[in-house]
Amino acid sequence: MLKATLKSLLSRKLRLVLSGLAVVLGVMFVSGAFVLTDTLGRSFDSLFASAYAGIDVQVTKKPPLGDAGFDGPQQQSTGIPAAFADKVKAVPGVAAVTAQVGADGARVVGKDGKVVTTFGPPRLGENWTGETDLLKLREGHAPAADNEIVVNAATAKAAGIKVGDQVGVLTLQPKKTFTLVGIFGYSGDRDSIGGALEVMFTTPVAQDLMLGQPGAFSSIDVKAEPGVTHAQLRDRIAAMAGADYKVQTNEEMQAATSKDFKAGLGFFNNILIGFAGVALFVGTFLILNTFSIIVAQRTRELALMRALGGSRGQTLGSVLTEAVAIGLVASVLGLAAGVGVGVLLAWLFGNLTGVALASVGVPAAAVISAFVVGLVVTVVAAVLPALRASRIPPIAALQEVSTPDRPLTKLTVSGAVVGAAGGTLLGLGLNGTGSGNTTLFLILGGVLVTFIGVALLTPLLARPVVSLLGRLFSWSVPGKLGRLNSGRNPRRTAITAAALMVGLALITGVNVILASAKSSLTQQAAKDVTVDLIISGDGDQNGPATFDPAVMDSAAHIPGVSSAASEYWEYGQVGTERHSVSAVPDLPAWAGMFKLTPQQGALQFTGKDQAVVDPDTAKEHGYTVGRSVDMQFTHGDVHHVTIVGIYTKSNVAGGIIVSKDLIPDFRVQQPSWGYLKVSPGTAVADVQRQVDTLLKDNPEVSVANRAEYVAAQSAQFDQLLTMIQVLLALAILIAVLGIVNTLALSVLERTRELGLLRAIGMRRAQTMRMVTVEAVVISVFGALLGLGVGIGLGSAVVHALKDDGFTRMAFPWTQMGTYLVLAALVGVVAAVLPSIRAARVNVLQAIAHD
């Protein structure tokens, strides 16, 4: 039986390729994700080892707020007094001490007048401490005056600057201009370490601009005397320093930095695997359909084996053995393709960020996941067809057998039950049942189960919907035949269409959510915002972009400006939690910009250490008017802030707003947003041009009118949609392969029928048109299913988020119409090879075909 199975498998190589292709693509995504993260992880291990070379022990002051991780920007450590470096130098075992100033946030203005950006690596501002074995000047000399800087070669190339140029640099303070006197690089002819852009000032300037603390340092690097271990020196310094300082060895710094980075890589890895899971789920439909068709085609063959003495178990084993063989081959090919994809993505990452890549390796997780996923998916998809094969009676070998349509009652009832269960899970998740991961699993599980339920219900819809769609092409004999062929086996049509349905449903659902978000944002801006001009920028991982406070002072005096308000931003410790906080110097003016009124208390600061909050924040944290809340920011001590007002709920403004006396404790003491109202009769465009002139020394920010600002915010939704469409493209590709596979196997199944049609006068072109109509009908049916399910899922999410700013339901009719047209084109493309094969059928051989 085993020999017969393997011989049958090898005799149908096309079937083998088509069956395994979906698994190859899915496994490729999974294994590629592991190869990518492993390569990047080892690359950054090497990077961190290089970055900390020459440092045996490092001393930093503990940030007052700790590290925010994924919840907010990383906090810069507080300044270390200069006198502390002398204390460290006096510790037994210390050979040398270097006091360093270094912080992320030094943004160089390039030759084109734009701020140089990066794809992740920091933009460091540091003090020059001299050349080392690692760092060497390539051109010029070290900075000696306060108006001189040196940069690394990566920064010079990115900014297009050279020694002698006047260079603008943005820091904690507004743009200042320096003379570039030197360019440095690193050992191994490296322009940077890890793609970081670096600017080095004289020590006093670095302290002022990067720490905001003259005379302070961010870290103290220590070299140990011969014979003193890193751990011994760490313990001695820690005993002297006390609890306010963090003392780490070289090895501990590498491990800690690597751990944080790999946590981020793990998050990225999970996203890739999630989309791979979608692709494999779609691939399951393809494999299920393939094996169903194969079993139908081999009915007489399997029945003959039963007649010759084969048991049901052997028949079942035969089909499952075929599935295992296909799964093994697909896993090997998928793993090889995954390695290639992982290497390609790592290479792209290295070129974008400047990180030197480690040698490519294939981690055990990639190999294990490739074979587990490949085998499990293939075997699970083949179980139902295998069970069907085992039930073929031996008598079937003695007669012409066609596979009759079985009643759809059980399938329909099962689909209704499963679909209801999926909807229930999804509803519980969207309503916030459970917490944290529980809610996420409820939502994801609900979506998955809902898809399965819809797939089970699809055969019930297939025949009437396909018949209706087919009438669009029934103006010719090939069109009529194509319509009849697409509806002759509802189960097969349904499974093929369901594969396309999954990918399109997810894309459509996301589209509905984002369209509703854009529509809600536009509506709320028109309803609740009286601002005419907004000054803002994109910012980076350290927070939103900022600008010179003097801009707002000047803008407020522009003729025609009736009101002006600025808003400062910081991430602080509020009570026991981390929270974003805004400071507003003129609260009444700011509140008027967003039509905010007091719900309790007043919207007016009458003293220091005061705050107002929105009703949702007040309810969540139990804040009431008159209550005191402890707040601490990057600089300064804990403040006992009094809640003086709770303002009305708004979908465009909210959060904790504090009085201006707390701004000196913020890390960046410059406004992040500026709002201007223009008097009636004054041209907004004229004021906008004047404000734009005021911003010439603030290249990170720009001024926009209300419509332009809303459009810019909405554009972020379009970027998100594009990214999701790219990631789901693999699922769509597998669905297309499913249509190709179904048609190709159907053509083989109908060889004799095609020969008879050709014999009675059907031309080759008509045969190709018949197959194309069948493909287009199936494809459009799948697209309609996807659009319907996607609209339902998207609408459910929008409804669940109605209290979170989703005030309007919107449907992206243009995009959905585009998807439908593309689905028809997909059907045409998918039919190319099967239709050519059908047209080339030898008439005489086909008529004689058994």
mmCIF file with all atom_site columns, C-alpha atoms in Angstrom, residues 27 30-32 34-35 273 280 327-328 331-332 334-335 339 362-377:
data_model
loop_
_atom_site.group_PDB
_atom_site.id
_atom_site.type_symbol
_atom_site.label_atom_id
_atom_site.label_alt_id
_atom_site.label_comp_id
_atom_site.label_asym_id
_atom_site.label_entity_id
_atom_site.label_seq_id
_atom_site.pdbx_PDB_ins_code
_atom_site.Cartn_x
_atom_site.Cartn_y
_atom_site.Cartn_z
_atom_site.occupancy
_atom_site.B_iso_or_equiv
_atom_site.pdbx_formal_charge
_atom_site.auth_seq_id
_atom_site.auth_comp_id
_atom_site.auth_asym_id
_atom_site.auth_atom_id
_atom_site.pdbx_PDB_model_num
ATOM 1  C CA . VAL A 1 27  ? 6.549  28.037 6.227  1.00 0.00 ? 27  VAL A CA 1
ATOM 2  C CA . VAL A 1 30  ? 7.512  31.582 9.758  1.00 0.00 ? 30  VAL A CA 1
ATOM 3  C CA . SER A 1 31  ? 11.087 30.369 9.343  1.00 0.00 ? 31  SER A CA 1
ATOM 4  C CA . GLY A 1 32  ? 12.119 33.675 7.735  1.00 0.00 ? 32  GLY A CA 1
ATOM 5  C CA . PHE A 1 34  ? 13.113 33.403 13.087 1.00 0.00 ? 34  PHE A CA 1
ATOM 6  C CA . VAL A 1 35  ? 16.150 33.686 10.801 1.00 0.00 ? 35  VAL A CA 1
ATOM 7  C CA . ILE A 1 273 ? 4.324  35.049 12.646 1.00 0.00 ? 273 ILE A CA 1
ATOM 8  C CA . LEU A 1 280 ? -1.254 29.166 6.592  1.00 0.00 ? 280 LEU A CA 1
ATOM 9  C CA . GLY A 1 327 ? 4.262  18.313 4.075  1.00 0.00 ? 327 GLY A CA 1
ATOM 10 C CA . LEU A 1 328 ? 7.876  17.143 4.394  1.00 0.00 ? 328 LEU A CA 1
ATOM 11 C CA . SER A 1 331 ? 8.704  22.139 4.856  1.00 0.00 ? 331 SER A CA 1
ATOM 12 C CA . VAL A 1 332 ? 12.184 21.626 3.400  1.00 0.00 ? 332 VAL A CA 1
ATOM 13 C CA . GLY A 1 334 ? 9.797  26.515 2.830  1.00 0.00 ? 334 GLY A CA 1
ATOM 14 C CA . LEU A 1 335 ? 12.714 26.450 5.259  1.00 0.00 ? 335 LEU A CA 1
ATOM 15 C CA . VAL A 1 339 ? 16.412 31.428 5.110  1.00 0.00 ? 339 VAL A CA 1
ATOM 16 C CA . VAL A 1 362 ? 19.557 29.056 11.021 1.00 0.00 ? 362 VAL A CA 1
ATOM 17 C CA . PRO A 1 363 ? 18.319 28.781 14.624 1.00 0.00 ? 363 PRO A CA 1
ATOM 18 C CA . ALA A 1 364 ? 16.729 25.590 15.892 1.00 0.00 ? 364 ALA A CA 1
ATOM 19 C CA . ALA A 1 365 ? 13.411 27.432 16.267 1.00 0.00 ? 365 ALA A CA 1
ATOM 20 C CA . ALA A 1 366 ? 13.329 28.072 12.506 1.00 0.00 ? 366 ALA A CA 1
ATOM 21 C CA . VAL A 1 367 ? 13.909 24.395 11.666 1.00 0.00 ? 367 VAL A CA 1
ATOM 22 C CA . ILE A 1 368 ? 11.493 23.042 14.277 1.00 0.00 ? 368 ILE A CA 1
ATOM 23 C CA . SER A 1 369 ? 8.736  25.512 13.398 1.00 0.00 ? 369 SER A CA 1
ATOM 24 C CA . ALA A 1 370 ? 9.185  24.818 9.667  1.00 0.00 ? 370 ALA A CA 1
ATOM 25 C CA . PHE A 1 371 ? 8.586  21.090 10.015 1.00 0.00 ? 371 PHE A CA 1
ATOM 26 C CA . VAL A 1 372 ? 5.957  21.296 12.741 1.00 0.00 ? 372 VAL A CA 1
ATOM 27 C CA . VAL A 1 373 ? 3.945  23.906 10.866 1.00 0.00 ? 373 VAL A CA 1
ATOM 28 C CA . GLY A 1 374 ? 4.387  22.256 7.472  1.00 0.00 ? 374 GLY A CA 1
ATOM 29 C CA . LEU A 1 375 ? 3.421  18.777 8.637  1.00 0.00 ? 375 LEU A CA 1
ATOM 30 C CA . VAL A 1 376 ? 0.615  19.791 10.977 1.00 0.00 ? 376 VAL A CA 1
ATOM 31 C CA . VAL A 1 377 ? -1.105 22.095 8.492  1.00 0.00 ? 377 VAL A CA 1
#
